[in-house]
Coordinates of N, CA, C and O and ligand atoms in Angstrom, one line a residue:
M12 N -3.5 -61.6 3.1 CA -4.4 -61.9 1.8 C -3.6 -62.8 0.9 O -2.5 -62.4 0.3
S13 N -4.1 -63.9 0.2 CA -3.4 -64.7 -0.7 C -3.4 -64.0 -2.2 O -4.4 -63.7 -2.4
E14 N -2.3 -64.2 -2.6 CA -2.5 -63.8 -3.9 C -3.2 -64.4 -4.9 O -3.1 -65.9 -5.0
F15 N -3.7 -63.6 -5.8 CA -4.5 -64.2 -7.0 C -4.0 -65.0 -7.8 O -3.1 -64.6 -8.2
R16 N -4.6 -66.4 -8.2 CA -3.6 -67.0 -9.3 C -4.8 -68.4 -9.8 O -5.4 -68.5 -9.1
L17 N -4.9 -68.1 -11.3 CA -5.7 -68.9 -12.0 C -4.7 -69.5 -13.2 O -3.8 -68.9 -13.4
T18 N -4.8 -71.1 -13.0 CA -4.0 -71.6 -13.8 C -4.5 -72.1 -14.9 O -5.7 -72.5 -14.9
G19 N -3.9 -72.6 -16.0 CA -4.4 -73.0 -17.2 C -3.1 -73.9 -18.1 O -1.8 -73.5 -17.7
G20 N -3.6 -74.1 -19.1 CA -2.4 -74.9 -20.1 C -3.1 -75.5 -21.1 O -4.2 -75.7 -21.5
C21 N -2.2 -75.9 -22.3 CA -2.6 -76.6 -23.2 C -3.1 -77.9 -22.9 O -2.5 -78.7 -21.7
Q22 N -3.4 -78.7 -24.1 CA -3.8 -80.1 -23.9 C -2.9 -81.0 -23.5 O -2.8 -82.0 -22.4
C23 N -1.7 -80.7 -24.2 CA -0.4 -81.9 -23.9 C 0.4 -81.7 -22.7 O 1.0 -82.2 -22.2
G24 N 0.2 -80.4 -22.1 CA 0.9 -79.8 -21.0 C 2.3 -79.2 -21.1 O 3.2 -78.9 -20.0
A25 N 2.8 -79.1 -22.3 CA 4.2 -78.3 -23.0 C 4.0 -77.0 -22.5 O 4.8 -76.6 -22.2
V26 N 2.6 -76.4 -22.5 CA 2.8 -75.0 -22.1 C 1.8 -74.8 -21.0 O 0.8 -75.2 -21.0
R27 N 2.3 -74.1 -19.8 CA 1.5 -74.0 -18.7 C 1.5 -72.7 -18.5 O 2.6 -71.6 -18.8
Y28 N 0.4 -72.1 -18.0 CA 0.6 -70.4 -17.6 C -0.3 -70.3 -16.5 O -1.1 -70.9 -15.7
A29 N -0.1 -69.0 -15.6 CA -1.0 -68.5 -14.7 C -1.4 -67.0 -14.7 O -0.6 -66.5 -15.5
L30 N -2.7 -66.6 -14.2 CA -3.2 -65.3 -14.3 C -2.8 -64.9 -12.7 O -3.3 -65.7 -12.1
L31 N -2.0 -63.7 -12.6 CA -2.0 -63.6 -11.4 C -2.9 -62.3 -10.8 O -2.9 -61.5 -10.0
E32 N -4.2 -62.1 -11.6 CA -5.0 -60.9 -11.2 C -6.4 -61.6 -12.0 O -6.2 -62.5 -12.8
E33 N -7.6 -61.2 -11.2 CA -8.8 -61.7 -11.5 C -9.0 -61.3 -13.3 O -8.9 -60.0 -13.4
P34 N -8.9 -62.0 -14.2 CA -9.7 -61.8 -15.5 C -10.4 -61.0 -15.6 O -11.9 -61.2 -15.3
S35 N -10.6 -60.0 -16.6 CA -11.9 -59.2 -16.9 C -12.2 -59.2 -18.4 O -11.4 -59.7 -19.4
G36 N -13.4 -58.7 -18.5 CA -14.1 -58.9 -20.3 C -14.2 -60.0 -20.8 O -13.7 -60.2 -21.9
P37 N -14.6 -61.3 -19.9 CA -15.1 -62.6 -20.4 C -16.0 -62.6 -21.6 O -16.9 -61.8 -21.1
H38 N -15.5 -62.7 -22.9 CA -16.7 -62.8 -24.3 C -16.2 -64.3 -25.0 O -15.2 -64.6 -24.7
I39 N -17.1 -64.3 -25.7 CA -17.0 -64.9 -27.1 C -16.8 -64.2 -28.1 O -17.7 -63.2 -28.3
C40 N -16.1 -64.6 -29.1 CA -16.0 -63.6 -30.6 C -16.2 -64.8 -31.7 O -15.5 -65.8 -31.7
H41 N -17.1 -64.2 -32.3 CA -18.0 -65.1 -33.6 C -16.8 -64.4 -34.5 O -17.2 -65.1 -35.8
C42 N -16.1 -63.7 -34.6 CA -15.3 -63.1 -36.0 C -14.6 -64.4 -36.6 O -14.5 -65.4 -36.4
R43 N -14.7 -64.4 -38.2 CA -14.1 -65.1 -38.7 C -13.0 -65.7 -38.3 O -12.3 -66.9 -38.5
M44 N -12.0 -64.7 -37.9 CA -10.7 -64.9 -37.8 C -10.6 -66.0 -36.2 O -9.6 -66.9 -36.3
C45 N -11.6 -65.5 -35.4 CA -11.6 -66.3 -34.1 C -12.1 -68.0 -34.4 O -11.6 -68.9 -34.1
Q46 N -13.2 -67.8 -35.3 CA -13.5 -69.2 -35.8 C -12.4 -70.2 -36.2 O -12.4 -71.1 -36.1
K47 N -11.9 -69.4 -37.5 CA -10.8 -70.3 -37.9 C -9.5 -70.6 -36.9 O -9.2 -71.7 -36.8
A48 N -9.2 -69.7 -36.0 CA -8.1 -70.1 -35.3 C -8.3 -71.1 -34.0 O -7.6 -71.8 -33.8
F49 N -9.6 -71.2 -34.0 CA -10.1 -72.2 -32.9 C -10.9 -73.4 -33.3 O -11.1 -74.1 -32.7
G50 N -10.9 -73.8 -34.7 CA -11.5 -74.3 -35.3 C -12.9 -74.7 -35.0 O -13.4 -75.8 -34.8
S51 N -13.3 -73.4 -34.5 CA -14.9 -73.8 -33.6 C -15.7 -72.6 -34.4 O -15.6 -71.7 -35.1
F52 N -17.1 -72.5 -33.6 CA -17.9 -71.4 -33.8 C -17.4 -70.2 -33.4 O -18.0 -69.1 -34.0
F53 N -16.5 -69.9 -32.6 CA -16.4 -68.7 -31.7 C -15.4 -69.2 -30.9 O -14.8 -70.1 -30.8
A54 N -14.7 -68.0 -30.2 CA -13.2 -68.1 -29.4 C -13.8 -67.4 -28.4 O -14.3 -66.5 -28.0
P55 N -13.7 -68.3 -26.9 CA -14.1 -67.7 -25.7 C -12.8 -67.1 -24.8 O -11.7 -67.8 -24.9
L56 N -12.7 -65.8 -24.5 CA -11.3 -65.3 -24.1 C -11.7 -64.3 -22.9 O -12.8 -64.0 -23.0
T57 N -10.6 -64.4 -22.2 CA -10.7 -63.2 -21.0 C -9.5 -62.8 -20.5 O -8.5 -63.5 -21.2
G58 N -9.2 -61.5 -20.4 CA -8.0 -61.0 -20.5 C -7.4 -60.6 -19.1 O -8.2 -60.5 -18.1
V59 N -6.0 -60.5 -19.0 CA -5.4 -59.6 -18.0 C -4.3 -58.7 -18.3 O -4.3 -58.8 -19.4
S60 N -3.9 -57.9 -17.3 CA -2.8 -57.2 -18.1 C -1.6 -58.1 -18.4 O -1.4 -59.1 -17.6
R61 N -0.7 -57.8 -19.2 CA 0.4 -58.4 -19.5 C 1.3 -58.8 -18.1 O 1.8 -60.2 -18.7
E62 N 1.4 -57.9 -17.6 CA 2.4 -58.5 -16.6 C 2.0 -59.3 -15.2 O 2.7 -59.9 -14.2
K63 N 0.6 -59.8 -15.3 CA 0.0 -60.4 -14.5 C -0.3 -61.8 -15.3 O -0.8 -62.5 -14.8
F64 N 0.0 -61.9 -16.5 CA 0.1 -63.2 -17.1 C 1.7 -63.7 -17.0 O 2.9 -63.3 -17.5
E65 N 1.6 -64.8 -16.7 CA 3.0 -65.9 -16.4 C 3.0 -67.0 -16.9 O 2.2 -67.9 -16.8
L66 N 4.2 -67.0 -17.8 CA 4.4 -68.6 -18.4 C 5.2 -69.2 -17.5 O 6.1 -69.1 -16.8
T67 N 4.4 -70.3 -16.9 CA 4.9 -71.0 -15.9 C 5.8 -72.5 -16.5 O 6.3 -73.1 -15.6
R68 N 5.5 -72.9 -17.6 CA 6.1 -74.2 -18.5 C 6.1 -74.1 -20.0 O 4.8 -73.3 -20.4
G69 N 7.2 -74.0 -20.6 CA 7.1 -73.8 -21.9 C 7.0 -72.5 -22.5 O 7.7 -71.4 -22.2
E70 N 6.7 -72.2 -23.9 CA 6.7 -71.1 -24.4 C 5.7 -70.9 -25.4 O 5.1 -72.0 -25.7
L71 N 5.0 -69.9 -25.5 CA 3.7 -69.9 -26.7 C 4.5 -69.3 -28.1 O 5.2 -68.9 -28.2
S72 N 4.0 -70.3 -29.1 CA 4.1 -70.3 -30.2 C 3.2 -69.3 -30.9 O 2.3 -69.2 -30.5
I73 N 3.8 -68.5 -31.9 CA 3.0 -67.1 -31.9 C 2.5 -67.3 -33.7 O 3.4 -67.2 -34.4
F74 N 1.2 -67.2 -33.8 CA 0.6 -66.6 -35.1 C 0.0 -65.3 -35.5 O -0.4 -65.2 -34.7
K75 N 0.7 -64.7 -36.2 CA 0.1 -63.2 -36.4 C -1.0 -63.3 -37.4 O -0.6 -63.5 -38.5
S76 N -2.1 -63.2 -36.8 CA -3.4 -63.4 -37.9 C -3.7 -61.9 -38.5 O -4.3 -62.3 -39.6
S77 N -3.2 -61.0 -38.2 CA -3.0 -59.5 -38.8 C -1.6 -58.9 -38.3 O -1.2 -59.4 -37.4
D78 N -1.7 -57.9 -38.9 CA -0.2 -57.4 -38.5 C -0.7 -56.7 -37.2 O 0.6 -56.5 -36.4
L79 N -1.9 -56.7 -36.5 CA -2.1 -56.1 -35.3 C -2.2 -57.3 -34.3 O -2.3 -56.8 -33.2
V80 N -2.3 -58.2 -34.5 CA -2.7 -59.5 -33.5 C -1.9 -60.6 -33.5 O -1.8 -61.1 -34.6
E81 N -1.7 -61.0 -32.5 CA -0.8 -62.2 -32.1 C -1.5 -63.2 -31.6 O -2.3 -62.8 -30.4
R82 N -1.5 -64.4 -32.1 CA -2.3 -65.5 -31.5 C -1.6 -66.5 -30.7 O -0.7 -67.1 -31.6
G83 N -1.4 -67.0 -29.8 CA -0.3 -67.8 -29.2 C -0.7 -69.3 -28.9 O -2.1 -69.7 -28.6
F84 N -0.1 -70.0 -29.4 CA -1.0 -71.7 -29.3 C 0.5 -72.6 -28.8 O 1.5 -72.2 -28.6
C85 N 0.1 -73.9 -28.7 CA 1.3 -74.7 -28.4 C 1.7 -75.7 -29.6 O 0.7 -76.1 -30.2
R86 N 2.9 -75.2 -29.7 CA 3.3 -75.9 -30.9 C 3.3 -77.4 -31.0 O 3.4 -78.4 -32.1
N87 N 3.2 -77.9 -29.8 CA 3.0 -79.3 -29.7 C 2.2 -80.0 -29.6 O 1.8 -81.1 -30.5
C88 N 0.9 -79.4 -29.6 CA -0.3 -80.1 -29.4 C -1.6 -79.1 -30.3 O -2.5 -79.6 -30.4
G89 N -1.3 -77.9 -30.4 CA -1.9 -77.1 -31.4 C -3.0 -76.4 -30.4 O -3.8 -75.7 -31.1
T90 N -3.2 -76.7 -29.0 CA -4.0 -76.2 -28.4 C -4.2 -74.4 -28.3 O -3.2 -73.8 -28.3
P91 N -5.2 -73.6 -28.8 CA -5.3 -72.1 -28.8 C -5.2 -71.5 -27.4 O -5.9 -72.1 -26.7
L92 N -4.0 -70.7 -27.1 CA -4.2 -70.3 -26.0 C -4.3 -68.9 -25.6 O -4.9 -68.5 -24.4
S93 N -3.8 -68.1 -26.5 CA -3.9 -66.5 -26.1 C -4.2 -65.7 -27.5 O -3.9 -66.1 -28.5
F94 N -4.6 -64.7 -27.2 CA -5.1 -63.6 -27.9 C -4.3 -62.0 -27.7 O -4.8 -61.8 -26.4
R95 N -3.7 -61.4 -28.3 CA -3.1 -59.9 -28.1 C -3.0 -58.9 -29.2 O -2.4 -59.5 -30.4
F96 N -3.5 -58.1 -29.0 CA -3.2 -57.0 -29.9 C -1.5 -56.2 -29.4 O -1.4 -56.0 -28.5
V97 N -0.8 -56.5 -30.6 CA 0.8 -56.3 -30.3 C 0.8 -54.8 -29.6 O 2.0 -54.7 -29.2
D98 N -0.1 -54.2 -29.7 CA 0.4 -52.8 -29.1 C -0.6 -52.4 -27.8 O -0.5 -51.3 -27.4
S99 N -1.1 -53.3 -27.3 CA -1.8 -53.7 -25.8 C -0.9 -54.0 -24.9 O -0.2 -54.9 -25.0
D100 N -1.5 -53.5 -23.8 CA -0.7 -54.1 -22.5 C -1.6 -55.2 -22.0 O -1.3 -55.5 -20.8
R101 N -2.5 -55.6 -22.6 CA -3.2 -56.8 -22.1 C -3.2 -58.2 -22.8 O -2.6 -57.9 -24.2
I102 N -3.5 -59.3 -22.4 CA -3.3 -60.3 -23.4 C -4.6 -61.3 -22.6 O -5.1 -61.1 -21.5
A103 N -5.3 -62.0 -23.4 CA -6.3 -62.5 -23.3 C -5.9 -64.2 -23.3 O -5.2 -64.4 -24.4
V104 N -6.6 -65.0 -22.5 CA -6.4 -66.6 -22.7 C -7.5 -67.2 -23.0 O -9.0 -66.5 -23.0
S105 N -7.4 -68.6 -23.6 CA -8.8 -69.1 -24.2 C -9.4 -69.8 -23.0 O -8.9 -70.3 -22.1
I106 N -10.6 -69.4 -22.6 CA -11.3 -69.6 -21.4 C -11.3 -71.2 -21.4 O -10.8 -71.9 -20.1
G107 N -11.3 -72.1 -22.4 CA -11.4 -73.5 -22.2 C -9.8 -73.9 -21.8 O -9.9 -75.2 -21.5
S108 N -8.8 -73.2 -21.8 CA -7.8 -73.8 -21.8 C -7.5 -73.6 -19.9 O -6.4 -74.1 -19.3
L109 N -8.2 -73.0 -19.5 CA -8.2 -72.6 -17.8 C -8.5 -73.9 -17.2 O -9.1 -74.7 -17.7
D110 N -7.7 -74.3 -16.3 CA -8.2 -75.2 -15.6 C -9.6 -75.6 -14.9 O -10.1 -76.4 -14.7
E111 N -9.9 -74.4 -14.7 CA -11.1 -74.3 -14.0 C -12.1 -73.6 -15.0 O -12.6 -72.6 -14.4
P112 N -12.5 -73.7 -16.3 CA -13.1 -73.0 -17.2 C -14.5 -72.4 -17.0 O -14.9 -71.3 -16.9
E113 N -15.0 -73.3 -16.2 CA -16.4 -73.0 -16.1 C -16.7 -71.6 -14.7 O -17.8 -71.2 -15.0
K114 N -15.5 -71.4 -14.3 CA -15.6 -70.1 -13.4 C -15.6 -69.0 -14.2 O -16.1 -67.7 -13.6
I115 N -15.3 -69.1 -15.3 CA -15.5 -68.0 -16.1 C -16.4 -67.7 -17.3 O -16.5 -68.6 -18.0
E116 N -17.4 -66.9 -16.9 CA -18.7 -67.0 -17.6 C -18.7 -65.9 -18.3 O -18.6 -64.4 -18.2
P117 N -19.0 -65.9 -19.8 CA -18.7 -64.8 -20.9 C -19.8 -63.8 -20.1 O -21.0 -64.1 -20.0
Q118 N -19.4 -62.4 -20.6 CA -20.1 -61.4 -20.2 C -21.0 -60.8 -21.4 O -21.9 -59.9 -21.4
H119 N -20.3 -61.1 -22.6 CA -20.6 -60.2 -24.0 C -20.2 -61.2 -25.2 O -19.4 -61.9 -25.3
Q120 N -20.6 -60.7 -26.3 CA -20.1 -61.4 -27.6 C -19.8 -60.4 -28.7 O -20.1 -59.5 -28.8
Y121 N -18.5 -60.7 -29.2 CA -18.2 -59.6 -30.4 C -18.2 -60.7 -31.5 O -18.6 -61.7 -31.9
G122 N -17.9 -59.8 -32.8 CA -18.1 -60.3 -34.1 C -19.1 -60.9 -34.7 O -19.4 -62.0 -35.2
N123 N -20.4 -60.3 -34.1 CA -21.8 -60.7 -34.3 C -22.3 -60.8 -35.7 O -22.9 -61.5 -36.2
E124 N -21.4 -60.1 -36.9 CA -21.5 -60.3 -38.3 C -21.4 -61.6 -38.8 O -21.7 -61.9 -39.7
A125 N -20.3 -62.4 -38.0 CA -20.0 -63.6 -38.5 C -20.8 -64.9 -37.8 O -20.4 -66.0 -37.8
R126 N -21.5 -64.7 -36.8 CA -22.3 -65.4 -35.9 C -23.0 -66.1 -37.0 O -23.8 -65.7 -37.6
F127 N -22.8 -67.6 -36.5 CA -23.6 -68.4 -37.3 C -25.3 -68.3 -37.0 O -25.5 -68.1 -35.9
S128 N -26.0 -68.6 -38.1 CA -27.2 -68.3 -38.2 C -27.8 -69.2 -37.2 O -29.1 -68.7 -36.5
W129 N -27.6 -70.3 -37.0 CA -27.9 -71.5 -36.0 C -27.4 -71.3 -34.7 O -27.7 -72.2 -34.0
F130 N -26.7 -70.4 -34.2 CA -26.2 -70.5 -33.1 C -27.1 -70.5 -31.9 O -26.7 -71.5 -30.9
D131 N -28.0 -69.6 -32.3 CA -29.2 -69.9 -30.9 C -29.7 -71.2 -30.7 O -30.5 -71.6 -29.8
K132 N -29.6 -72.1 -31.7 CA -30.5 -73.6 -31.5 C -29.6 -74.5 -30.8 O -29.9 -75.7 -30.3
L133 N -28.0 -74.4 -30.7 CA -27.1 -75.1 -30.2 C -27.7 -75.6 -28.8 O -27.6 -77.0 -28.4
P134 N -28.2 -74.6 -27.7 CA -28.6 -75.2 -26.4 C -29.8 -76.2 -26.9 O -29.9 -77.1 -25.7
G135 N -30.4 -76.3 -27.6 CA -31.9 -77.4 -27.8 C -31.5 -78.4 -28.6 O -32.3 -79.1 -28.6
L136 N -30.1 -78.5 -28.9 CA -29.8 -80.0 -29.8 C -30.1 -80.9 -28.5 O -29.9 -81.0 -27.6
A137 N -30.0 -82.4 -29.2 CA -30.4 -83.5 -28.2 C -28.8 -83.7 -27.7 O -28.1 -83.7 -28.2
G138 N -29.0 -83.8 -26.1 CA -27.8 -83.9 -25.6 C -27.7 -85.5 -25.1 O -28.6 -86.1 -24.7
L139 N -26.4 -85.7 -25.3 CA -26.3 -87.1 -24.6 C -24.7 -87.0 -23.8 O -23.9 -86.0 -24.1
E140 N -24.5 -87.9 -23.2 CA -23.1 -87.8 -22.3 C -21.9 -88.7 -23.3 O -22.4 -89.5 -24.6
T141 N -20.8 -88.3 -22.8 CA -19.8 -89.0 -23.9 C -19.8 -90.6 -23.9 O -19.8 -91.1 -25.1
T142 N -20.4 -91.5 -22.8 CA -20.2 -92.9 -23.2 C -21.1 -93.2 -24.1 O -21.3 -94.1 -24.9
S143 N -22.3 -92.4 -24.1 CA -23.5 -92.4 -25.1 C -23.3 -92.0 -26.4 O -23.5 -92.8 -27.6
E144 N -22.4 -90.9 -26.1 CA -21.9 -90.5 -28.1 C -21.1 -91.4 -28.6 O -21.4 -92.1 -29.9
T145 N -20.0 -92.2 -28.1 CA -19.4 -93.0 -28.5 C -20.2 -94.2 -28.6 O -19.6 -95.1 -29.5
D146 N -21.0 -94.7 -27.8 CA -21.9 -95.9 -27.7 C -21.0 -97.1 -28.0 O -20.9 -98.1 -28.4
A147 N -19.6 -96.9 -26.8 CA -18.9 -98.0 -26.7 C -18.1 -97.5 -25.5 O -16.9 -97.3 -25.4
P148 N -18.7 -98.2 -24.6 CA -18.1 -98.1 -23.0 C -16.8 -98.6 -23.2 O -16.0 -98.2 -22.4
A149 N -16.1 -99.6 -23.9 CA -15.0 -100.0 -24.0 C -14.0 -99.1 -24.5 O -13.0 -98.9 -23.7
R150 N -14.5 -98.3 -25.6 CA -13.6 -97.4 -26.4 C -13.5 -96.3 -25.0 O -12.3 -95.8 -25.1
T151 N -14.6 -95.8 -24.6 CA -14.4 -95.1 -23.4 C -13.5 -95.3 -22.3 O -12.5 -94.3 -22.1
T152 N -13.3 -96.4 -21.7 CA -12.5 -96.7 -20.7 C -11.0 -96.9 -21.3 O -10.3 -96.5 -20.8
A153 N -10.9 -97.4 -22.6 CA -9.4 -97.4 -23.2 C -9.0 -95.7 -23.3 O -7.9 -95.6 -23.2
I154 N -9.7 -95.0 -23.8 CA -9.3 -93.4 -24.2 C -8.9 -93.2 -22.3 O -8.1 -92.3 -22.3
A155 N -9.8 -93.2 -21.8 CA -9.8 -92.9 -20.2 C -8.1 -93.4 -19.7 O -7.3 -92.7 -19.0
S156 N -7.8 -94.6 -19.7 CA -6.8 -95.3 -19.3 C -5.4 -94.9 -20.2 O -4.3 -95.3 -19.6
S157 N -5.8 -94.5 -21.4 CA -4.5 -93.6 -22.2 C -4.4 -92.3 -22.3 O -4.0 -91.9 -23.4
N158 N -5.2 -91.7 -21.5 CA -5.3 -90.1 -21.7 C -3.6 -89.8 -21.6 O -3.1 -89.9 -21.0
H159 N -3.5 -88.6 -22.7 CA -2.6 -88.2 -22.8 C -2.8 -86.5 -22.4 O -1.8 -85.7 -22.9
Q160 N -3.8 -86.3 -21.9 CA -4.1 -84.6 -21.5 C -3.6 -84.5 -20.3 O -3.6 -85.2 -19.5
H161 N -3.1 -83.3 -20.3 CA -2.5 -82.5 -18.8 C -3.5 -82.6 -17.9 O -4.5 -82.1 -18.2
P162 N -3.6 -82.7 -16.4 CA -4.7 -82.7 -15.4 C -4.6 -81.3 -15.4 O -4.1 -80.5 -16.0
D163 N -6.1 -81.1 -14.9 CA -6.6 -79.6 -14.8 C -5.8 -79.0 -13.5 O -6.5 -78.4 -12.6
H164 N -4.6 -79.2 -13.3 CA -4.1 -78.8 -12.1 C -2.5 -78.5 -12.6 O -1.8 -79.5 -13.4
D165 N -1.6 -77.5 -11.9 CA -0.2 -77.7 -12.0 C 0.7 -78.5 -11.7 O -0.1 -79.7 -10.7
T166 N 1.2 -79.4 -12.1 CA 2.3 -80.2 -12.2 C 4.0 -79.8 -11.9 O 4.3 -79.4 -12.6
A167 N 4.8 -80.8 -10.8 CA 5.8 -80.3 -10.6 C 6.6 -80.6 -12.0 O 7.8 -80.3 -12.1
A168 N 6.6 -81.8 -12.3 CA 7.2 -82.3 -13.9 C 6.1 -83.0 -14.8 O 5.0 -83.5 -14.5
W169 N 6.5 -82.8 -16.0 CA 5.4 -83.3 -17.0 C 6.3 -83.7 -18.1 O 7.0 -82.7 -18.8
L170 N 6.1 -84.8 -19.1 CA 6.6 -85.0 -20.4 C 5.4 -85.3 -21.0 O 4.6 -86.1 -20.9
P171 N 5.1 -84.4 -22.0 CA 4.2 -84.4 -22.9 C 4.3 -86.0 -23.7 O 5.0 -86.5 -23.9
K172 N 3.1 -86.4 -23.8 CA 2.8 -87.4 -24.4 C 1.9 -87.5 -25.7 O 1.7 -86.2 -26.0
G173 N 2.0 -88.3 -26.3 CA 0.9 -88.7 -27.6 C 1.6 -88.0 -28.7 O 0.9 -87.8 -29.9
K174 N 2.8 -87.9 -29.2 CA 3.8 -87.9 -30.4 C 4.4 -89.1 -30.7 O 4.6 -89.8 -29.7
Ligands
ZN89 ZN1 0.3 -78.5 -26.0
ZN90 ZN1 -12.5 -62.6 -33.1

């Protein structure tokens, strides 16, 4: 039996990690702290036991959003990476930072008291592909050819770019 392994990391590639067991409890959290920490409408998180979380490159920078919670991020590029109650033996990672995030489908939502009133309307918004959003194919090509984002797989060596 091959060992379970899901990999992920930050946008710049300075921090990479692996989950060594199937993550559980995938969810989104609408609480105001998660909104702020992710700069978004909610935080998408899924967890493993701490001993099954392995940093494979770099280190997490930590912001304690309260005495009870440590939020890990990349100090180089700012990607939110982890969430942990300091007294817990589990750690959650941001689903979007996984190399194959679509594999992890949220099963519930927390922090509903802070959920935005228009949240349910999001799937109904008019949808455009990235190329039509920028309305500039040349810019899209330039972004792709000067991409500083780490690829969605482990790399043997990597020098973070973009600074
Ligand atoms: Zn980074
Ligand atoms: Zn939250």
